[in-house]
């Protein structure tokens, strides 16, 4: 009888504790809701659409939700899904392999009878970046540094003449340079560079414009590295030193001419424009051919690209190879700086483990099994690309929170969390939320395309409570900093109102 009585008392105590906890949550949620309505109900951000979801990272309990099951254009929050998929499929230590091969033979006197073939398999970092990423992007050497190392290796093999062609082979991925939903303007700039299994310096070149020392003086335009992809037409003029600059750049899709026009003040700082390459495999082959010539290697054939698999590729001989950094370092760069092209490559590299797909629609279906495993409700992700640049992607806040909750239980989570921008510290959050209690306590992915601002990730309150959140905003006509200010205000309300230490002092 005594045991039964004790059991009943313990049961009543547990129920009372649970009820008290729920009441506390109710008070916190009410306070948070009030602050949210004040922040998001004020002009000019009130005209946009908002979806919010906050859950306890340990229990999974929902603390607050607003339109959490509705679709939103995710922008670069899409990268959370793709980088998690890549880590789950390939593993944090996965390395990409790029090779230079030949279908011919090399004689003792250095004559290569056949073609020289650069074979890409999706390494996004054939560039001059320094790794691992630490606080900011760093570079060392010329942008074609990785190709130069391959050229050195070929010269070291004793190659002195190539009787065939120099070929860029990006057939590892089916050819689809631009996913559905990318806009024409995207294709000109670095953030919309063409997708390929060969990625040399982000498939970009840099145009540097330097004005004359006085009005009317000659303005120089230099492209690095040099490219044969387009012809530059320079129509920029130098104006008075106190006048305002005004530059315009146009390139028709698929066109072979880039026109830069406008004015630059005399003696002003050079202006750098990073332009996208539309034929990455051909561009890389041209770069490699020039690097080989610089090393005294004669090329008898032409430079070209192939996009379909060679049925006799097994007969090739590997002359040089380059192994990438581990995937965890690549993912860190992707999420810290929000690199679109690299994300698209990671999606395709993960899908490629099941072989080449036939259509873009097949590629879009590939992540579905992972999303189901991650506990994302069916239909909560409508995916067109991997980076979020497509204006056809749709995702619910609940999908992002489910993904983030799944990720924290996986062996690759340390690499995933380390890839997220940190408030007030690095990446795309380095200039936001720089003061306590948010500085260093928000690890989240930003997202931004026209009229869209998003933020999803992990938060820690001053009392040490862990939270998972997704804040998505669409149809925004407000200025970027106005929407960011509203989102940052919601983050502050979240860590303050759902802080367990604060709740304890209020009892």
Coordinates of C-alpha atoms in Angstrom, one line a residue, residues 11-497:
X11 CA 3.2 10.3 -10.8
X12 CA 1.4 13.4 -9.6
X13 CA 4.7 15.2 -9.1
X14 CA 5.7 14.4 -12.7
X15 CA 2.4 15.6 -14.1
X16 CA 2.7 18.8 -12.1
X17 CA 6.2 19.3 -13.4
X18 CA 5.1 18.7 -17.0
X19 CA 2.1 21.1 -16.5
X20 CA 4.5 23.7 -15.1
X21 CA 6.9 23.3 -18.0
X22 CA 4.0 23.7 -20.4
X23 CA 2.8 26.8 -18.7
X24 CA 6.3 28.3 -18.8
X25 CA 6.5 27.5 -22.5
X26 CA 3.2 29.1 -23.0
X27 CA 4.3 32.3 -21.4
X28 CA 7.6 32.3 -23.3
X29 CA 5.8 31.6 -26.6
X30 CA 3.3 34.4 -25.9
X31 CA 6.0 36.9 -25.2
X32 CA 7.9 35.8 -28.3
X33 CA 4.8 36.0 -30.4
X34 CA 4.2 39.5 -29.3
X35 CA 7.7 40.6 -30.2
X36 CA 7.4 38.8 -33.6
X37 CA 4.2 40.5 -34.4
X38 CA 5.7 43.9 -33.5
X39 CA 8.8 43.3 -35.6
X40 CA 7.1 41.7 -38.7
X41 CA 3.9 43.8 -38.5
X42 CA 5.8 47.1 -38.9
X43 CA 6.4 48.8 -42.2
X44 CA 8.1 48.1 -44.6
X45 CA 8.6 44.4 -43.9
X46 CA 4.9 43.9 -43.1
X47 CA 4.0 43.6 -46.8
X48 CA 6.0 40.5 -47.3
X49 CA 5.1 36.9 -46.4
X50 CA 6.7 35.2 -43.4
X51 CA 7.2 31.6 -42.3
X52 CA 8.8 30.8 -38.9
X53 CA 9.4 27.7 -36.9
X54 CA 11.4 27.4 -33.6
X55 CA 11.9 24.0 -31.9
X56 CA 13.8 22.8 -28.9
X57 CA 16.9 21.0 -30.3
X58 CA 17.0 18.3 -27.6
X59 CA 13.3 17.4 -27.3
X60 CA 12.1 18.5 -30.7
X61 CA 9.1 20.3 -29.0
X62 CA 7.7 23.1 -31.1
X63 CA 8.1 26.4 -29.3
X64 CA 6.6 28.7 -32.0
X65 CA 5.3 28.4 -35.5
X66 CA 3.9 30.7 -38.1
X67 CA 3.0 29.4 -41.6
X68 CA 5.5 26.6 -41.0
X69 CA 3.8 24.3 -43.5
X70 CA 3.6 26.8 -46.3
X71 CA 5.9 27.0 -49.3
X72 CA 8.5 29.7 -49.6
X73 CA 11.2 30.4 -52.1
X74 CA 14.3 29.4 -50.0
X75 CA 17.1 31.2 -51.9
X76 CA 20.4 29.9 -50.5
X77 CA 18.9 28.1 -47.6
X78 CA 18.6 25.4 -50.2
X79 CA 22.3 24.8 -49.7
X80 CA 21.5 23.3 -46.3
X81 CA 19.7 20.5 -48.0
X82 CA 22.4 19.9 -50.6
X83 CA 25.4 20.0 -48.4
X84 CA 23.8 17.7 -45.9
X85 CA 22.9 15.3 -48.7
X86 CA 26.5 15.4 -50.0
X87 CA 28.0 14.7 -46.5
X88 CA 25.5 11.9 -45.9
X89 CA 26.1 10.3 -49.3
X90 CA 29.8 10.8 -49.9
X91 CA 31.2 11.3 -46.3
X92 CA 33.2 14.1 -44.9
X93 CA 36.6 12.7 -46.1
X94 CA 35.5 12.2 -49.7
X95 CA 38.0 13.5 -52.3
X96 CA 37.4 14.4 -55.9
X97 CA 39.9 13.1 -58.5
X98 CA 40.8 15.1 -61.6
X99 CA 43.1 13.4 -64.2
X100 CA 45.0 14.2 -67.3
X101 CA 44.8 11.1 -69.6
X102 CA 45.8 10.1 -73.1
X103 CA 44.4 7.7 -75.6
X104 CA 47.8 7.4 -77.3
X105 CA 51.3 6.3 -76.4
X106 CA 54.4 8.3 -75.2
X107 CA 57.7 7.5 -76.9
X108 CA 61.1 7.7 -75.2
X109 CA 61.8 10.9 -77.1
X110 CA 58.8 12.7 -75.6
X111 CA 56.3 12.5 -78.4
X112 CA 52.7 11.8 -77.3
X113 CA 50.9 10.1 -80.2
X114 CA 47.3 10.8 -79.4
X115 CA 45.1 13.3 -77.5
X116 CA 45.7 14.8 -74.1
X117 CA 42.5 14.8 -72.1
X118 CA 41.6 16.7 -69.0
X119 CA 39.0 14.7 -67.2
X120 CA 36.9 16.4 -64.6
X121 CA 34.9 14.6 -61.9
X122 CA 33.3 17.5 -60.1
X123 CA 36.1 18.9 -58.0
X124 CA 34.8 22.4 -57.3
X125 CA 38.2 23.7 -56.1
X126 CA 40.6 23.6 -59.0
X127 CA 41.6 27.1 -58.1
X128 CA 44.1 29.1 -56.0
X129 CA 42.1 29.1 -52.7
X130 CA 43.8 28.4 -49.5
X131 CA 42.3 25.7 -47.2
X132 CA 40.9 25.1 -44.7
X133 CA 38.7 28.2 -44.7
X134 CA 39.3 30.2 -41.5
X135 CA 37.2 33.3 -40.9
X136 CA 37.6 34.5 -44.5
X137 CA 38.5 33.5 -48.1
X138 CA 42.2 33.5 -48.9
X139 CA 44.0 33.0 -52.1
X140 CA 47.6 32.1 -53.1
X141 CA 49.0 32.2 -56.6
X142 CA 47.4 32.6 -60.0
X143 CA 43.8 31.5 -60.5
X144 CA 44.8 28.6 -62.8
X145 CA 47.2 27.3 -60.1
X146 CA 45.8 23.7 -60.0
X147 CA 46.0 23.4 -63.8
X148 CA 49.6 24.7 -63.7
X149 CA 50.5 21.9 -61.3
X150 CA 49.0 19.3 -63.7
X151 CA 51.0 20.9 -66.6
X152 CA 54.1 20.6 -64.5
X153 CA 53.4 16.9 -63.9
X154 CA 52.9 16.3 -67.6
X155 CA 56.2 18.0 -68.4
X156 CA 57.9 15.9 -65.7
X157 CA 56.7 12.8 -67.5
X158 CA 58.9 13.9 -70.4
X159 CA 56.1 15.0 -72.8
X160 CA 57.6 17.3 -75.4
X161 CA 55.1 17.1 -78.2
X162 CA 51.4 16.2 -78.5
X163 CA 50.3 15.0 -82.0
X164 CA 46.6 15.1 -81.2
X165 CA 44.2 17.5 -79.5
X166 CA 44.0 18.9 -76.0
X167 CA 40.5 18.0 -74.8
X168 CA 38.4 19.1 -71.8
X169 CA 36.2 16.1 -70.9
X170 CA 33.3 17.0 -68.5
X171 CA 31.2 14.0 -69.5
X172 CA 31.1 12.7 -65.8
X173 CA 28.0 14.8 -65.5
X174 CA 25.3 15.0 -68.2
X175 CA 25.4 18.4 -69.8
X176 CA 23.1 20.9 -68.1
X177 CA 24.8 24.2 -67.7
X178 CA 21.8 26.1 -66.3
X179 CA 19.0 24.6 -64.2
X180 CA 15.4 25.5 -64.8
X181 CA 14.6 28.8 -63.0
X182 CA 17.9 30.5 -63.4
X183 CA 17.5 33.9 -65.1
X184 CA 19.3 35.4 -68.1
X185 CA 21.2 38.0 -66.0
X186 CA 22.5 35.2 -63.7
X187 CA 24.5 33.7 -66.6
X188 CA 26.8 36.8 -67.0
X189 CA 28.1 36.9 -63.4
X190 CA 30.1 34.6 -61.1
X191 CA 27.0 33.6 -59.1
X192 CA 25.5 32.1 -62.2
X193 CA 28.5 30.4 -63.7
X194 CA 27.8 27.4 -66.0
X195 CA 27.7 24.0 -64.3
X196 CA 30.2 21.4 -65.4
X197 CA 32.2 18.4 -64.1
X198 CA 35.3 20.7 -64.8
X199 CA 35.4 23.7 -62.5
X200 CA 38.5 25.9 -62.9
X201 CA 38.5 29.0 -60.7
X202 CA 34.7 28.8 -60.3
X203 CA 34.4 28.9 -64.1
X204 CA 35.1 32.6 -64.1
X205 CA 37.5 35.2 -65.3
X206 CA 38.2 38.6 -63.8
X207 CA 37.9 41.8 -65.8
X208 CA 40.0 44.6 -64.3
X209 CA 39.2 48.2 -65.5
X210 CA 41.8 50.9 -64.7
X211 CA 41.0 54.5 -65.6
X212 CA 43.5 57.0 -66.9
X213 CA 45.3 59.5 -64.7
X214 CA 43.3 62.4 -66.2
X215 CA 40.0 63.0 -68.0
X216 CA 40.1 61.7 -71.5
X217 CA 43.0 59.4 -70.7
X218 CA 43.1 55.8 -72.0
X219 CA 41.3 53.2 -69.8
X220 CA 42.8 49.7 -69.8
X221 CA 40.9 46.5 -69.6
X222 CA 42.6 43.2 -68.7
X223 CA 41.1 39.8 -68.4
X224 CA 42.7 37.2 -66.1
X225 CA 43.2 34.4 -66.9
X226 CA 43.1 35.1 -70.6
X227 CA 40.2 33.4 -72.3
X228 CA 39.2 32.6 -75.9
X229 CA 35.5 32.4 -74.9
X230 CA 34.6 35.9 -75.8
X231 CA 35.9 39.1 -77.3
X232 CA 35.9 42.2 -75.0
X233 CA 34.6 45.4 -76.5
X234 CA 35.8 48.3 -74.2
X235 CA 33.7 51.4 -74.5
X236 CA 34.5 52.9 -71.1
X237 CA 35.9 56.4 -70.9
X238 CA 37.8 58.3 -68.2
X239 CA 36.0 61.4 -66.8
X240 CA 36.9 64.0 -64.2
X241 CA 38.2 62.8 -60.9
X242 CA 35.3 64.3 -58.9
X243 CA 32.6 62.8 -61.1
X244 CA 30.6 59.7 -60.4
X245 CA 31.3 56.3 -62.0
X246 CA 28.7 54.6 -64.1
X247 CA 29.5 51.2 -65.6
X248 CA 27.4 48.8 -67.7
X249 CA 28.2 45.3 -69.0
X250 CA 26.2 43.3 -71.5
X251 CA 26.6 39.9 -73.0
X252 CA 24.0 38.1 -75.0
X253 CA 23.4 34.4 -73.9
X254 CA 25.7 32.3 -76.0
X255 CA 27.3 35.4 -77.5
X256 CA 31.0 35.8 -78.2
X257 CA 31.2 39.5 -77.3
X258 CA 31.2 41.2 -74.0
X259 CA 30.6 45.0 -74.1
X260 CA 31.6 47.1 -71.2
X261 CA 30.6 50.8 -71.4
X262 CA 30.2 53.9 -69.2
X263 CA 32.5 56.1 -67.3
X264 CA 35.1 56.0 -64.5
X265 CA 36.7 58.9 -62.6
X266 CA 40.3 59.7 -63.4
X267 CA 42.9 58.2 -61.1
X268 CA 40.2 56.2 -59.2
X269 CA 40.8 52.7 -58.0
X270 CA 40.6 49.8 -60.5
X271 CA 37.3 48.1 -60.7
X272 CA 37.1 44.3 -60.9
X273 CA 34.2 42.5 -62.5
X274 CA 34.0 38.7 -62.2
X275 CA 32.5 37.2 -65.3
X276 CA 31.1 33.7 -65.8
X277 CA 32.4 31.3 -68.4
X278 CA 29.7 29.6 -70.4
X279 CA 31.8 26.7 -71.8
X280 CA 33.9 25.5 -68.8
X281 CA 35.4 22.4 -70.4
X282 CA 36.6 24.3 -73.5
X283 CA 37.9 27.1 -71.3
X284 CA 39.8 24.7 -69.1
X285 CA 41.3 22.9 -72.1
X286 CA 42.4 26.2 -73.6
X287 CA 44.1 27.2 -70.3
X288 CA 45.8 23.8 -70.0
X289 CA 47.0 24.0 -73.6
X290 CA 48.5 27.5 -73.0
X291 CA 50.2 26.2 -69.8
X292 CA 51.7 23.3 -71.7
X293 CA 53.0 25.7 -74.4
X294 CA 54.5 27.9 -71.7
X295 CA 56.5 24.8 -70.7
X296 CA 57.9 24.2 -74.1
X297 CA 55.4 21.4 -75.1
X298 CA 54.4 21.5 -78.8
X299 CA 50.7 20.9 -79.6
X300 CA 50.0 19.7 -83.2
X301 CA 46.2 19.4 -82.9
X302 CA 43.4 21.7 -81.8
X303 CA 41.7 22.5 -78.5
X304 CA 38.2 21.1 -78.0
X305 CA 35.7 19.8 -75.4
X306 CA 33.6 16.6 -75.2
X307 CA 30.5 16.2 -73.1
X308 CA 29.5 12.6 -73.8
X309 CA 31.3 9.5 -72.4
X310 CA 34.0 7.9 -74.5
X311 CA 33.1 4.3 -75.1
X312 CA 36.8 3.3 -75.2
X313 CA 37.9 5.5 -72.2
X314 CA 39.1 2.4 -70.4
X315 CA 42.0 2.3 -72.9
X316 CA 43.3 5.6 -71.7
X317 CA 46.5 6.1 -69.7
X318 CA 46.6 8.5 -66.8
X319 CA 49.6 10.9 -67.0
X320 CA 48.8 13.1 -64.0
X321 CA 46.2 13.5 -61.3
X322 CA 45.0 16.0 -58.7
X323 CA 43.2 14.9 -55.5
X324 CA 40.9 17.5 -53.9
X325 CA 40.7 18.7 -50.4
X326 CA 38.3 16.6 -48.2
X327 CA 34.6 17.2 -48.8
X328 CA 34.2 18.7 -45.3
X329 CA 36.5 21.6 -46.2
X330 CA 34.7 22.1 -49.5
X331 CA 31.3 22.2 -47.7
X332 CA 32.6 24.7 -45.3
X333 CA 33.5 27.1 -48.1
X334 CA 30.1 26.5 -49.8
X335 CA 28.0 27.5 -46.8
X336 CA 30.3 30.2 -45.4
X337 CA 30.4 32.3 -48.6
X338 CA 27.2 30.8 -50.2
X339 CA 28.9 29.5 -53.4
X340 CA 26.2 28.5 -56.0
X341 CA 28.3 26.6 -58.5
X342 CA 30.1 24.5 -55.9
X343 CA 26.7 23.5 -54.4
X344 CA 25.4 22.4 -57.8
X345 CA 28.5 20.3 -58.3
X346 CA 28.1 18.6 -54.9
X347 CA 24.5 17.6 -55.7
X348 CA 25.7 16.1 -59.0
X349 CA 28.7 14.3 -57.4
X350 CA 26.4 12.7 -54.9
X351 CA 23.9 11.7 -57.5
X352 CA 26.7 10.3 -59.7
X353 CA 27.4 7.6 -57.2
X354 CA 24.3 5.9 -58.7
X355 CA 25.5 6.5 -62.3
X356 CA 24.8 9.1 -64.9
X357 CA 21.2 10.3 -65.0
X358 CA 19.2 10.7 -68.2
X359 CA 17.3 13.9 -67.6
X360 CA 17.3 17.0 -65.3
X361 CA 14.1 15.6 -63.8
X362 CA 15.9 12.4 -62.8
X363 CA 18.5 14.5 -61.0
X364 CA 15.8 16.5 -59.2
X365 CA 14.2 13.2 -57.9
X366 CA 17.6 11.9 -56.6
X367 CA 17.4 13.7 -53.2
X368 CA 13.9 12.4 -52.3
X369 CA 15.2 9.2 -50.6
X370 CA 17.5 11.3 -48.4
X371 CA 14.8 13.7 -47.5
X372 CA 12.5 10.9 -46.4
X373 CA 15.3 9.4 -44.3
X374 CA 15.8 12.8 -42.7
X375 CA 12.2 13.0 -41.7
X376 CA 11.2 15.8 -44.0
X377 CA 7.4 15.5 -44.7
X378 CA 6.6 14.3 -48.2
X379 CA 6.1 17.2 -50.6
X380 CA 7.7 19.8 -48.4
X381 CA 10.6 20.3 -50.9
X382 CA 10.0 21.1 -54.5
X383 CA 13.5 21.1 -55.9
X384 CA 14.8 22.4 -59.2
X385 CA 18.4 23.1 -58.4
X386 CA 20.8 22.5 -55.5
X387 CA 21.9 26.1 -54.7
X388 CA 18.6 28.0 -54.4
X389 CA 19.4 30.3 -57.3
X390 CA 16.4 28.8 -59.2
X391 CA 13.2 30.8 -58.7
X392 CA 11.3 27.6 -59.0
X393 CA 12.4 26.0 -55.7
X394 CA 9.9 25.8 -52.9
X395 CA 10.5 24.6 -49.3
X396 CA 8.6 24.8 -46.0
X397 CA 10.1 26.0 -42.8
X398 CA 9.2 22.6 -41.3
X399 CA 11.4 20.9 -43.9
X400 CA 14.5 22.9 -42.9
X401 CA 13.9 22.3 -39.2
X402 CA 13.5 18.5 -39.9
X403 CA 16.7 18.5 -41.9
X404 CA 18.6 20.4 -39.1
X405 CA 17.2 18.1 -36.4
X406 CA 18.3 15.0 -38.4
X407 CA 21.8 16.5 -39.1
X408 CA 22.6 17.0 -35.4
X409 CA 22.3 13.2 -34.8
X410 CA 24.7 12.2 -37.7
X411 CA 28.4 11.4 -37.5
X412 CA 29.1 14.2 -40.1
X413 CA 27.4 16.8 -38.0
X414 CA 30.6 18.5 -36.7
X415 CA 31.6 19.2 -40.3
X416 CA 28.1 20.4 -41.2
X417 CA 27.8 22.8 -38.2
X418 CA 31.3 24.1 -38.8
X419 CA 30.3 25.1 -42.3
X420 CA 27.5 27.4 -41.2
X421 CA 28.2 31.2 -40.9
X422 CA 28.5 32.4 -37.3
X423 CA 26.8 35.6 -36.2
X424 CA 29.2 38.5 -36.0
X425 CA 32.2 36.3 -36.8
X426 CA 32.4 35.0 -40.4
X427 CA 30.9 34.1 -43.7
X428 CA 27.7 35.9 -44.7
X429 CA 26.8 36.7 -41.1
X430 CA 30.1 38.4 -40.2
X431 CA 28.5 41.9 -40.2
X432 CA 25.2 40.9 -38.6
X433 CA 24.3 40.2 -34.9
X434 CA 27.7 41.3 -33.7
X435 CA 26.7 42.0 -30.1
X436 CA 25.7 39.6 -27.2
X437 CA 23.7 37.6 -26.8
X438 CA 23.7 36.8 -30.5
X439 CA 27.3 37.1 -31.4
X440 CA 28.8 33.6 -31.8
X441 CA 25.6 32.0 -30.8
X442 CA 23.8 31.8 -34.1
X443 CA 25.1 29.2 -36.6
X444 CA 22.9 29.6 -39.7
X445 CA 22.6 29.7 -43.4
X446 CA 21.5 33.0 -45.1
X447 CA 19.6 33.2 -48.3
X448 CA 19.0 36.1 -50.7
X449 CA 17.5 36.6 -54.1
X450 CA 15.3 39.4 -55.3
X451 CA 12.5 39.9 -52.8
X452 CA 13.6 37.0 -50.7
X453 CA 15.6 36.8 -47.4
X454 CA 15.9 33.7 -45.4
X455 CA 17.8 32.4 -42.3
X456 CA 17.8 28.8 -40.9
X457 CA 20.1 27.1 -38.5
X458 CA 21.0 26.6 -34.8
X459 CA 20.9 29.0 -31.9
X460 CA 22.1 28.9 -28.3
X461 CA 20.5 31.0 -25.5
X462 CA 22.5 32.6 -22.7
X463 CA 21.4 29.8 -20.4
X464 CA 22.8 27.2 -22.8
X465 CA 19.5 26.0 -24.3
X466 CA 19.8 24.7 -27.9
X467 CA 17.3 25.8 -30.5
X468 CA 16.6 25.0 -34.2
X469 CA 14.9 27.6 -36.3
X470 CA 13.9 28.5 -39.8
X471 CA 12.8 32.1 -40.7
X472 CA 11.7 32.5 -44.4
X473 CA 10.6 35.8 -45.9
X474 CA 9.2 36.2 -49.5
X475 CA 7.6 39.0 -51.5
X476 CA 9.7 41.6 -49.8
X477 CA 9.8 45.1 -51.3
X478 CA 11.9 46.4 -48.4
X479 CA 15.6 47.1 -48.6
X480 CA 18.0 44.3 -47.8
X481 CA 19.1 45.9 -44.5
X482 CA 15.5 46.4 -43.4
X483 CA 14.6 42.8 -43.8
X484 CA 17.9 41.6 -42.2
X485 CA 17.1 43.9 -39.3
X486 CA 13.7 42.3 -38.8
X487 CA 15.1 38.8 -39.0
X488 CA 17.9 39.6 -36.6
X489 CA 15.3 41.1 -34.2
X490 CA 13.4 37.8 -34.3
X491 CA 16.6 36.0 -33.5
X492 CA 17.2 38.2 -30.5
X493 CA 13.6 37.7 -29.3
X494 CA 14.1 33.9 -29.7
X495 CA 17.2 33.5 -27.6
X496 CA 15.8 35.9 -24.9
X497 CA 12.3 34.5 -24.6

